[in-house]
mmCIF file of C-alpha atoms and ligand atoms in Angstrom:
data_model
loop_
_atom_site.group_PDB
_atom_site.id
_atom_site.type_symbol
_atom_site.label_atom_id
_atom_site.label_comp_id
_atom_site.label_asym_id
_atom_site.label_seq_id
_atom_site.Cartn_x
_atom_site.Cartn_y
_atom_site.Cartn_z
ATOM 1 C CA MET A 1 11.896 8.002 15.374
ATOM 2 C CA ASP A 2 11.220 10.211 18.414
ATOM 3 C CA ALA A 3 7.434 10.112 18.440
ATOM 4 C CA ALA A 4 7.191 12.505 21.608
ATOM 5 C CA THR A 5 9.029 15.390 19.510
ATOM 6 C CA PHE A 6 7.649 14.790 16.173
ATOM 7 C CA ASP A 7 3.860 14.592 16.342
ATOM 8 C CA PHE A 8 1.275 13.637 13.474
ATOM 9 C CA PRO A 9 0.326 16.698 11.779
ATOM 10 C CA THR A 10 -3.334 15.658 11.202
ATOM 11 C CA SER A 11 -5.843 12.991 11.050
ATOM 12 C CA VAL A 12 -6.215 10.859 7.608
ATOM 13 C CA SER A 13 -9.908 11.992 7.222
ATOM 14 C CA ARG A 14 -8.968 15.632 7.880
ATOM 15 C CA SER A 15 -11.928 15.996 10.200
ATOM 16 C CA THR A 16 -11.585 13.885 13.520
ATOM 17 C CA ASP A 17 -8.589 12.206 15.088
ATOM 18 C CA LEU A 18 -9.427 8.707 13.409
ATOM 19 C CA SER A 19 -7.090 6.955 16.044
ATOM 20 C CA ALA A 20 -9.877 7.902 18.485
ATOM 21 C CA SER A 21 -7.173 7.441 21.140
ATOM 22 C CA ALA A 22 -5.489 9.551 23.727
ATOM 23 C CA GLY A 23 -2.845 8.409 25.662
ATOM 24 C CA ASP A 24 -1.353 5.142 24.188
ATOM 25 C CA SER A 25 1.569 7.161 23.193
ATOM 26 C CA ARG A 26 2.834 10.432 24.737
ATOM 27 C CA THR A 27 1.543 12.169 21.502
ATOM 28 C CA GLY A 28 -2.041 10.675 22.104
ATOM 29 C CA HIS A 29 -1.783 8.479 18.678
ATOM 30 C CA HIS A 30 -2.499 4.932 19.005
ATOM 31 C CA VAL A 31 0.586 2.570 18.701
ATOM 32 C CA PHE A 32 -0.515 -0.266 16.408
ATOM 33 C CA THR A 33 0.809 -3.833 17.352
ATOM 34 C CA PRO A 34 2.548 -5.549 14.602
ATOM 35 C CA LEU A 35 0.779 -8.414 12.753
ATOM 36 C CA THR A 36 1.765 -11.877 14.129
ATOM 37 C CA PRO A 37 3.293 -14.428 11.863
ATOM 38 C CA VAL A 38 0.036 -16.491 12.150
ATOM 39 C CA GLU A 39 -1.780 -13.568 10.948
ATOM 40 C CA VAL A 40 0.686 -12.713 8.176
ATOM 41 C CA GLU A 41 0.432 -16.392 6.734
ATOM 42 C CA ARG A 42 -3.405 -16.057 6.933
ATOM 43 C CA GLY A 43 -3.409 -13.030 4.799
ATOM 44 C CA ARG A 44 -0.963 -14.384 2.398
ATOM 45 C CA ALA A 45 -2.870 -17.449 1.814
ATOM 46 C CA VAL A 46 -6.137 -15.602 1.164
ATOM 47 C CA PHE A 47 -4.438 -13.402 -1.230
ATOM 48 C CA ALA A 48 -2.900 -16.291 -3.236
ATOM 49 C CA THR A 49 -6.377 -17.825 -3.698
ATOM 50 C CA GLU A 50 -8.060 -14.453 -4.466
ATOM 51 C CA TRP A 51 -5.436 -13.163 -6.767
ATOM 52 C CA HIS A 52 -5.476 -16.216 -9.099
ATOM 53 C CA LEU A 53 -9.411 -16.016 -9.151
ATOM 54 C CA ALA A 54 -9.143 -12.373 -9.992
ATOM 55 C CA VAL A 55 -6.860 -13.187 -12.875
ATOM 56 C CA ALA A 56 -9.104 -15.856 -14.290
ATOM 57 C CA ALA A 57 -12.083 -13.883 -13.954
ATOM 58 C CA ALA A 58 -10.410 -10.964 -16.013
ATOM 59 C CA ASP A 59 -10.564 -13.126 -18.969
ATOM 60 C CA SER A 60 -11.804 -11.098 -21.709
ATOM 61 C CA PRO A 61 -11.061 -10.515 -25.556
ATOM 62 C CA GLN A 62 -8.056 -8.436 -26.122
ATOM 63 C CA PRO A 63 -6.712 -6.198 -28.663
ATOM 64 C CA SER A 64 -3.380 -8.121 -28.697
ATOM 65 C CA PRO A 65 -1.641 -10.292 -31.471
ATOM 66 C CA HIS A 66 -1.634 -13.318 -29.188
ATOM 67 C CA PRO A 67 -5.170 -14.511 -28.469
ATOM 68 C CA ASP A 68 -4.313 -15.683 -24.938
ATOM 69 C CA ALA A 69 -2.894 -12.364 -23.654
ATOM 70 C CA ARG A 70 -5.045 -10.715 -21.378
ATOM 71 C CA GLU A 71 -5.160 -7.038 -20.626
ATOM 72 C CA LEU A 72 -5.416 -6.172 -16.934
ATOM 73 C CA GLU A 73 -5.802 -3.191 -15.040
ATOM 74 C CA ALA A 74 -3.543 -3.807 -12.087
ATOM 75 C CA MET A 75 -4.987 -1.779 -9.543
ATOM 76 C CA GLU A 76 -8.528 -3.149 -10.307
ATOM 77 C CA LEU A 77 -7.362 -6.604 -10.229
ATOM 78 C CA LEU A 78 -5.497 -5.954 -6.748
ATOM 79 C CA ARG A 79 -8.265 -4.270 -5.070
ATOM 80 C CA ARG A 80 -10.323 -7.262 -3.873
ATOM 81 C CA PRO A 81 -7.581 -9.675 -3.223
ATOM 82 C CA VAL A 82 -5.823 -7.081 -1.127
ATOM 83 C CA ALA A 83 -8.847 -6.108 0.746
ATOM 84 C CA ARG A 84 -9.758 -9.616 1.467
ATOM 85 C CA ALA A 85 -6.276 -10.573 2.553
ATOM 86 C CA THR A 86 -5.560 -7.881 4.787
ATOM 87 C CA CYS A 87 -9.274 -8.381 6.669
ATOM 88 C CA ALA A 88 -8.279 -12.101 6.927
ATOM 89 C CA ALA A 89 -5.000 -11.170 8.641
ATOM 90 C CA VAL A 90 -6.692 -8.483 11.044
ATOM 91 C CA LEU A 91 -9.908 -9.886 11.554
ATOM 92 C CA THR A 92 -9.090 -13.582 12.716
ATOM 93 C CA ASP A 93 -12.056 -15.832 13.532
ATOM 94 C CA LEU A 94 -14.481 -14.065 11.115
ATOM 95 C CA ASP A 95 -16.410 -16.328 8.708
ATOM 96 C CA THR A 96 -15.387 -15.791 5.105
ATOM 97 C CA PRO A 97 -18.710 -13.866 3.677
ATOM 98 C CA THR A 98 -18.780 -11.308 6.687
ATOM 99 C CA ARG A 99 -15.081 -10.862 6.233
ATOM 100 C CA ASP A 100 -15.306 -10.122 2.553
ATOM 101 C CA GLU A 101 -18.427 -7.760 3.388
ATOM 102 C CA VAL A 102 -16.051 -5.777 5.608
ATOM 103 C CA ALA A 103 -13.425 -5.725 2.860
ATOM 104 C CA ASP A 104 -15.890 -4.128 0.232
ATOM 105 C CA LEU A 105 -16.805 -1.559 3.127
ATOM 106 C CA VAL A 106 -13.182 -0.693 3.551
ATOM 107 C CA LEU A 107 -12.657 -0.144 -0.394
ATOM 108 C CA ALA A 108 -15.630 1.927 -0.242
ATOM 109 C CA TRP A 109 -14.240 4.104 2.445
ATOM 110 C CA ILE A 110 -10.991 4.408 0.888
ATOM 111 C CA ASP A 111 -12.690 5.487 -2.465
ATOM 112 C CA ALA A 112 -14.698 8.257 -0.521
ATOM 113 C CA LEU A 113 -11.711 9.279 1.228
ATOM 114 C CA ALA A 114 -9.635 10.126 -1.943
ATOM 115 C CA PRO A 115 -11.261 13.262 -2.804
ATOM 116 C CA VAL A 116 -11.098 14.403 0.794
ATOM 117 C CA ILE A 117 -7.495 13.674 1.136
ATOM 118 C CA SER A 118 -6.457 15.268 -2.436
ATOM 119 C CA SER A 119 -8.449 18.331 -2.208
ATOM 120 C CA PRO A 120 -6.147 21.332 -2.138
ATOM 121 C CA ARG A 121 -7.919 22.863 1.003
ATOM 122 C CA ALA A 122 -9.826 20.818 3.527
ATOM 123 C CA PRO A 123 -13.309 20.073 2.219
ATOM 124 C CA ARG A 124 -16.145 21.858 4.325
ATOM 125 C CA ARG A 125 -17.934 19.712 6.853
ATOM 126 C CA TRP A 126 -21.267 19.595 5.041
ATOM 127 C CA SER A 127 -19.708 19.248 1.598
ATOM 128 C CA ARG A 128 -20.918 16.351 -0.682
ATOM 129 C CA VAL A 129 -17.263 14.817 -0.608
ATOM 130 C CA ARG A 130 -17.271 15.141 3.255
ATOM 131 C CA ARG A 131 -20.790 13.760 3.840
ATOM 132 C CA ALA A 132 -19.988 10.605 1.290
ATOM 133 C CA GLU A 133 -16.868 10.082 3.267
ATOM 134 C CA HIS A 134 -18.629 10.120 6.593
ATOM 135 C CA ARG A 135 -21.444 7.774 5.563
ATOM 136 C CA SER A 136 -18.813 5.191 4.258
ATOM 137 C CA ARG A 137 -16.867 5.488 7.357
ATOM 138 C CA ILE A 138 -20.055 5.016 9.592
ATOM 139 C CA ALA A 139 -21.136 2.136 7.563
ATOM 140 C CA LEU A 140 -17.592 0.605 7.929
ATOM 141 C CA GLU A 141 -17.307 1.147 11.782
ATOM 142 C CA ALA A 142 -21.070 -0.036 12.256
ATOM 143 C CA ALA A 143 -20.250 -3.358 10.579
ATOM 144 C CA LEU A 144 -16.827 -3.715 12.777
ATOM 145 C CA GLY A 145 -18.818 -2.777 15.764
ATOM 146 C CA GLU A 146 -20.814 -5.831 15.357
ATOM 147 C CA VAL A 147 -17.894 -8.402 14.679
ATOM 148 C CA LEU A 148 -14.955 -7.067 16.705
ATOM 149 C CA ASP A 149 -15.945 -9.053 19.975
ATOM 150 C CA ASP A 150 -16.252 -12.315 18.008
ATOM 151 C CA CYS A 151 -12.834 -11.667 16.735
ATOM 152 C CA GLY A 152 -11.356 -11.109 20.256
ATOM 153 C CA ILE A 153 -10.386 -7.803 19.371
ATOM 154 C CA THR A 154 -10.664 -4.952 21.879
ATOM 155 C CA ASP A 155 -9.511 -2.015 19.950
ATOM 156 C CA SER A 156 -12.312 0.384 18.987
ATOM 157 C CA PRO A 157 -14.003 0.104 15.468
ATOM 158 C CA ALA A 158 -12.401 3.550 14.464
ATOM 159 C CA ILE A 159 -8.858 2.083 15.055
ATOM 160 C CA VAL A 160 -9.443 -1.202 13.229
ATOM 161 C CA ALA A 161 -10.873 0.989 10.391
ATOM 162 C CA THR A 162 -7.931 2.951 10.292
ATOM 163 C CA MET A 163 -5.595 -0.313 10.383
ATOM 164 C CA LEU A 164 -7.721 -1.859 7.541
ATOM 165 C CA ALA A 165 -7.750 1.079 5.432
ATOM 166 C CA ALA A 166 -3.733 1.614 5.619
ATOM 167 C CA GLY A 167 -3.201 -2.207 5.267
ATOM 168 C CA ILE A 168 -5.442 -2.216 1.849
ATOM 169 C CA GLN A 169 -4.768 1.323 0.135
ATOM 170 C CA VAL A 170 -1.142 1.138 0.204
ATOM 171 C CA PRO A 171 -0.384 -2.524 -0.901
ATOM 172 C CA ILE A 172 -2.877 -1.983 -3.784
ATOM 173 C CA ALA A 173 -0.687 0.828 -4.869
ATOM 174 C CA ALA A 174 2.286 -1.121 -4.194
ATOM 175 C CA GLY A 175 1.477 -3.913 -6.257
ATOM 176 C CA SER A 176 0.224 -1.899 -9.187
ATOM 177 C CA TRP A 177 3.638 -0.168 -9.129
ATOM 178 C CA LEU A 178 5.436 -3.476 -9.045
ATOM 179 C CA LEU A 179 3.397 -4.660 -12.050
ATOM 180 C CA VAL A 180 3.642 -1.688 -14.013
ATOM 181 C CA HIS A 181 7.370 -1.683 -13.533
ATOM 182 C CA LEU A 182 7.916 -5.300 -14.345
ATOM 183 C CA ALA A 183 5.729 -4.808 -17.462
ATOM 184 C CA ALA A 184 7.665 -1.835 -18.481
ATOM 185 C CA ARG A 185 11.276 -3.255 -18.506
ATOM 186 C CA PRO A 186 12.592 -5.759 -21.087
ATOM 187 C CA ASP A 187 11.340 -9.095 -20.890
ATOM 188 C CA GLY A 188 13.672 -11.483 -18.842
ATOM 189 C CA PRO A 189 14.112 -13.400 -15.773
ATOM 190 C CA VAL A 190 14.016 -11.202 -12.515
ATOM 191 C CA ASP A 191 14.289 -12.300 -8.856
ATOM 192 C CA PRO A 192 10.904 -11.793 -7.299
ATOM 193 C CA ASP A 193 12.284 -10.378 -4.059
ATOM 194 C CA HIS A 194 14.612 -8.168 -5.691
ATOM 195 C CA ALA A 195 11.649 -6.762 -7.871
ATOM 196 C CA VAL A 196 9.733 -6.009 -4.696
ATOM 197 C CA TRP A 197 12.314 -4.027 -3.180
ATOM 198 C CA GLU A 198 13.255 -2.224 -6.224
ATOM 199 C CA ALA A 199 9.509 -1.168 -6.797
ATOM 200 C CA LEU A 200 9.166 0.154 -3.139
ATOM 201 C CA ARG A 201 12.378 2.222 -3.746
ATOM 202 C CA VAL A 202 11.507 3.620 -7.252
ATOM 203 C CA SER A 203 7.837 4.266 -6.438
ATOM 204 C CA PRO A 204 7.004 3.925 -2.573
ATOM 205 C CA PRO A 205 3.386 4.415 -2.452
ATOM 206 C CA THR A 206 3.537 6.458 0.955
ATOM 207 C CA TRP A 207 6.247 8.836 -0.796
ATOM 208 C CA LEU A 208 5.977 11.553 2.038
ATOM 209 C CA THR A 209 5.398 11.143 5.591
ATOM 210 C CA ALA A 210 5.042 14.419 7.773
ATOM 211 C CA ARG A 211 5.399 15.077 11.483
ATOM 212 C CA VAL A 212 5.071 18.526 13.533
ATOM 213 C CA THR A 213 7.597 19.318 16.173
ATOM 214 C CA THR A 214 6.429 19.665 19.806
ATOM 215 C CA ALA A 215 9.386 21.123 21.091
ATOM 216 C CA PRO A 216 12.405 23.230 19.764
ATOM 217 C CA VAL A 217 14.746 20.248 18.228
ATOM 218 C CA GLU A 218 17.798 20.238 15.860
ATOM 219 C CA VAL A 219 17.301 18.232 12.722
ATOM 220 C CA ALA A 220 20.488 17.742 10.593
ATOM 221 C CA GLY A 221 22.233 20.837 12.074
ATOM 222 C CA GLN A 222 19.221 22.981 11.514
ATOM 223 C CA GLN A 223 17.557 24.344 14.729
ATOM 224 C CA LEU A 224 13.606 24.024 14.451
ATOM 225 C CA ALA A 225 10.947 25.803 16.627
ATOM 226 C CA ALA A 226 8.080 23.807 18.183
ATOM 227 C CA GLY A 227 5.257 23.564 15.714
ATOM 228 C CA ALA A 228 7.538 23.248 12.509
ATOM 229 C CA VAL A 229 6.624 20.761 9.713
ATOM 230 C CA VAL A 230 9.036 18.186 9.090
ATOM 231 C CA LEU A 231 8.610 15.925 5.796
ATOM 232 C CA VAL A 232 10.572 12.837 5.382
ATOM 233 C CA SER A 233 10.297 11.158 1.790
ATOM 234 C CA PRO A 234 11.147 7.863 1.030
ATOM 235 C CA LEU A 235 10.992 8.630 -2.409
ATOM 236 C CA LEU A 236 13.844 10.871 -2.111
ATOM 237 C CA LEU A 237 15.766 8.844 0.384
ATOM 238 C CA GLY A 238 15.666 5.940 -2.207
ATOM 239 C CA ARG A 239 17.452 8.156 -4.628
ATOM 240 C CA ARG A 240 20.379 8.581 -2.199
ATOM 241 C CA ALA A 241 23.638 6.598 -3.103
ATOM 242 C CA ASP A 242 24.369 6.141 0.549
ATOM 243 C CA LEU A 243 21.254 4.184 1.010
ATOM 244 C CA ALA A 244 20.983 2.251 -2.396
ATOM 245 C CA PRO A 245 23.522 0.816 -4.255
ATOM 246 C CA ASP A 246 24.405 2.877 -7.427
ATOM 247 C CA THR A 247 25.038 6.478 -8.463
ATOM 248 C CA PRO A 248 22.148 9.142 -7.953
ATOM 249 C CA ALA A 249 21.742 9.451 -11.833
ATOM 250 C CA ALA A 250 21.206 5.479 -12.033
ATOM 251 C CA LEU A 251 19.043 5.293 -9.108
ATOM 252 C CA ALA A 252 15.861 6.814 -11.129
ATOM 253 C CA ASP A 253 15.741 3.447 -13.040
ATOM 254 C CA PHE A 254 13.953 0.360 -11.920
ATOM 255 C CA CYS A 255 16.578 -2.187 -11.816
ATOM 256 C CA PRO A 256 15.903 -5.113 -9.434
ATOM 257 C CA GLU A 257 19.464 -6.546 -10.095
ATOM 258 C CA ARG A 258 20.999 -3.886 -8.105
ATOM 259 C CA TRP A 259 19.782 -6.156 -5.102
ATOM 260 C CA ALA A 260 21.834 -8.998 -6.047
ATOM 261 C CA ARG A 261 24.794 -7.478 -4.380
ATOM 262 C CA LYS A 262 25.241 -9.295 -0.657
ATOM 263 C CA ASP A 263 26.994 -6.127 0.723
ATOM 264 C CA VAL A 264 23.636 -3.925 0.777
ATOM 265 C CA ARG A 265 20.607 -4.270 2.716
ATOM 266 C CA PRO A 266 17.135 -3.054 1.222
ATOM 267 C CA GLY A 267 14.877 -0.790 3.047
ATOM 268 C CA ALA A 268 17.155 1.967 4.257
ATOM 269 C CA TRP A 269 15.131 4.505 2.403
ATOM 270 C CA LEU A 270 12.098 3.691 4.942
ATOM 271 C CA PRO A 271 9.383 2.580 2.768
ATOM 272 C CA PHE A 272 7.723 1.333 5.884
ATOM 273 C CA GLY A 273 8.610 4.275 8.056
ATOM 274 C CA ALA A 274 10.626 3.993 11.257
ATOM 275 C CA GLY A 275 10.269 4.030 15.084
ATOM 276 C CA ALA A 276 7.136 3.732 17.048
ATOM 277 C CA HIS A 277 4.772 4.686 14.030
ATOM 278 C CA ALA A 278 6.628 2.391 11.611
ATOM 279 C CA CYS A 279 4.180 0.111 9.456
ATOM 280 C CA PRO A 280 2.835 -2.521 11.746
ATOM 281 C CA GLY A 281 1.611 -4.523 8.492
ATOM 282 C CA ARG A 282 5.272 -4.452 6.946
ATOM 283 C CA THR A 283 5.450 -8.240 6.687
ATOM 284 C CA LEU A 284 1.901 -8.756 5.301
ATOM 285 C CA GLY A 285 2.857 -6.177 2.631
ATOM 286 C CA LEU A 286 6.221 -7.770 1.703
ATOM 287 C CA ALA A 287 4.323 -11.257 1.541
ATOM 288 C CA LEU A 288 1.528 -10.020 -0.684
ATOM 289 C CA LEU A 289 4.047 -8.433 -3.003
ATOM 290 C CA ARG A 290 6.105 -11.485 -3.205
ATOM 291 C CA GLU A 291 3.085 -13.382 -4.248
ATOM 292 C CA VAL A 292 2.247 -10.782 -7.175
ATOM 293 C CA ALA A 293 5.968 -10.910 -8.218
ATOM 294 C CA HIS A 294 6.066 -14.676 -8.333
ATOM 295 C CA TRP A 295 2.957 -14.635 -10.352
ATOM 296 C CA ALA A 296 4.676 -12.069 -12.610
ATOM 297 C CA SER A 297 7.716 -14.128 -13.033
ATOM 298 C CA ARG A 298 5.849 -16.826 -14.565
ATOM 299 C CA HIS A 299 4.130 -14.469 -17.175
ATOM 300 C CA HIS A 300 5.549 -12.344 -19.993
ATOM 301 C CA LEU A 301 4.016 -8.799 -19.222
ATOM 302 C CA ALA A 302 3.755 -5.617 -21.300
ATOM 303 C CA LEU A 303 2.367 -2.224 -20.707
ATOM 304 C CA THR A 304 -0.316 -1.551 -22.969
ATOM 305 C CA SER A 305 -0.661 2.305 -22.346
ATOM 306 C CA SER A 306 1.477 4.817 -20.826
ATOM 307 C CA VAL A 307 1.410 5.550 -17.323
ATOM 308 C CA THR A 308 0.862 8.652 -15.166
ATOM 309 C CA ILE A 309 0.940 9.169 -11.499
ATOM 310 C CA ASP A 310 -2.295 9.617 -9.390
ATOM 311 C CA GLN A 311 -1.405 11.517 -6.229
ATOM 312 C CA SER A 312 -5.010 11.433 -4.859
ATOM 313 C CA ARG A 313 -3.738 8.908 -2.128
ATOM 314 C CA GLY A 314 -0.203 8.436 -2.100
ATOM 315 C CA ILE A 315 1.095 7.684 -5.393
ATOM 316 C CA LEU A 316 -0.618 5.384 -7.956
ATOM 317 C CA PRO A 317 0.160 4.318 -11.364
ATOM 318 C CA THR A 318 -2.820 5.135 -13.671
ATOM 319 C CA PRO A 319 -4.018 3.662 -15.718
ATOM 320 C CA ALA A 320 -2.231 0.591 -15.062
ATOM 321 C CA ARG A 321 -2.878 -1.675 -17.884
ATOM 322 C CA ILE A 322 -0.764 -4.633 -18.762
ATOM 323 C CA THR A 323 -1.066 -7.691 -20.863
ATOM 324 C CA ALA A 324 -0.080 -10.922 -19.398
ATOM 325 C CA MET A 325 0.663 -14.219 -21.101
ATOM 326 C CA PRO A 326 1.832 -17.280 -19.337
ATOM 327 C CA ARG A 327 5.632 -17.932 -20.200
ATOM 328 C CA GLU A 328 4.966 -21.534 -21.651
ATOM 329 C CA GLU A 329 2.582 -20.132 -24.193
ATOM 330 C CA VAL A 330 4.971 -17.246 -25.253
ATOM 331 C CA GLU A 331 7.831 -19.922 -25.776
ATOM 332 C CA ARG A 332 5.701 -22.347 -27.624
HETATM 333 C C1 LIG B 401 3.625 -2.816 0.774
HETATM 334 C C2 LIG B 401 2.918 -2.492 1.686
HETATM 335 C C3 LIG B 401 3.035 -1.260 2.659
HETATM 336 C C4 LIG B 401 3.785 -0.150 2.695
HETATM 337 C C5 LIG B 401 4.709 0.131 1.517
HETATM 338 C C6 LIG B 401 3.360 0.557 3.728
HETATM 339 C C7 LIG B 401 3.885 1.733 4.251
HETATM 340 C C8 LIG B 401 3.910 2.305 5.257
HETATM 341 C C9 LIG B 401 4.498 3.435 5.710
HETATM 342 C C10 LIG B 401 5.675 4.200 4.981
HETATM 343 C C11 LIG B 401 4.062 3.871 7.018
HETATM 344 C C12 LIG B 401 4.496 5.241 8.040
HETATM 345 C C13 LIG B 401 3.664 6.555 7.589
HETATM 346 C C14 LIG B 401 4.241 7.408 8.444
HETATM 347 O O1 LIG B 401 5.307 7.353 8.995
HETATM 348 O O2 LIG B 401 3.404 8.483 8.652
HETATM 349 C C15 LIG B 401 3.052 2.926 7.394
HETATM 350 C C16 LIG B 401 2.222 3.107 8.347
HETATM 351 C C17 LIG B 401 0.994 2.259 8.841
HETATM 352 N N1 LIG B 401 0.710 0.958 7.935
HETATM 353 FE FE1 LIG B 401 1.653 0.255 6.541
HETATM 354 N N2 LIG B 401 2.497 -0.056 4.483
HETATM 355 C C18 LIG B 401 2.257 -1.344 3.841
HETATM 356 C C19 LIG B 401 1.291 -2.232 4.227
HETATM 357 C C20 LIG B 401 0.498 -2.255 5.327
HETATM 358 C C21 LIG B 401 -0.367 -3.216 5.857
HETATM 359 C C22 LIG B 401 -0.614 -4.625 5.177
HETATM 360 C C23 LIG B 401 -0.894 -2.833 7.018
HETATM 361 C C24 LIG B 401 -1.913 -3.700 7.866
HETATM 362 C C25 LIG B 401 -2.407 -4.661 7.781
HETATM 363 C C26 LIG B 401 -0.560 -1.702 7.379
HETATM 364 C C27 LIG B 401 -0.975 -0.689 8.321
HETATM 365 C C28 LIG B 401 -0.350 0.520 8.652
HETATM 366 C C29 LIG B 401 -0.751 1.192 9.800
HETATM 367 C C30 LIG B 401 -1.885 0.941 10.848
HETATM 368 C C31 LIG B 401 0.090 2.311 9.856
HETATM 369 C C32 LIG B 401 0.059 3.615 10.779
HETATM 370 C C33 LIG B 401 1.049 3.262 11.895
HETATM 371 C C34 LIG B 401 0.983 4.294 13.029
HETATM 372 O O3 LIG B 401 0.524 5.410 12.573
HETATM 373 O O4 LIG B 401 1.426 4.183 14.302
HETATM 374 N N3 LIG B 401 0.359 -1.038 6.317
HETATM 375 N N4 LIG B 401 2.809 2.204 6.376
#
């Protein structure tokens, strides 16, 4: 929570300070303003429309006993709806075609960032991956430079690009995990809200956050020198029996029903971080995930291949292939 003593270790692109800011907080990192309820509602509404369009467009012949079952790749399906929704929330007052163009540019930047972030050593300045990332970031910032004034946004293109990338990449991963977990469990009714929190507990996309101490400080009885790396893991915190209701062994399982209890509060494992740098898009993230969970509750979902974990940008399920059949067709 103490942003002055626990600083960000590096920028997301591992080259420059993407926040492009110095002085908004003591550590020189930009402090993002949380989205307003009106912005969140705009994003949610765009997502609801785009999600149904994406599902309908994914209609194709399937290797399934039921001719109406569709095989879907959750992450592919979520990309555009999430990108357009987050752009709609952040870039208010922008016409839809321009907004959708920006959404595609953010997706291109996220894709180009992945090999930069995931490479064991920071890639060299003129390496192929670094140049591709640079090109896509410049294209996005140029497009934002032309529209931010019209949206009444005074933040720099670099800051808005960071907000959009964080607000698109992470909900895509969270939505994919949600669908994969729901598809993997035995079919049956599930409370959409409980499912959302449980997916964020078992597979928080930002499974590890890092800070560097700026001064000597004591953490949990340990004396740390200035410059120490401190890692906080929402994934591991979510396995602690004092932060989620169950025994540590049972907490490995995806079990939305555990949140039916009224005496426990979901979120204590910090899926959205905490303090000055907690997630400013938390309510939008939850709203998008609820839309996905409500859609899922009206379908019979099944996994069609086993899932592995892609760690190139947080944690992502891959492949996230599921079939979805409307419930009334299953029951016919
Ligand atoms: C389910 C969806 C989401 C999850 C699980 C999530 C999770 C997180 C977490 C854990 C952090 C803190 C990282 C740290 O402490 O180092 C964070 C930061 C951030 N998130 Fe989200 N997020 C989500 C959705 C969004 C959305 C929709 C937006 C924007 C519209 C957004 C924008 C940001 C930004 C800009 C930061 C950086 C804040 C700062 O450094 O001050 N996130 N998010």
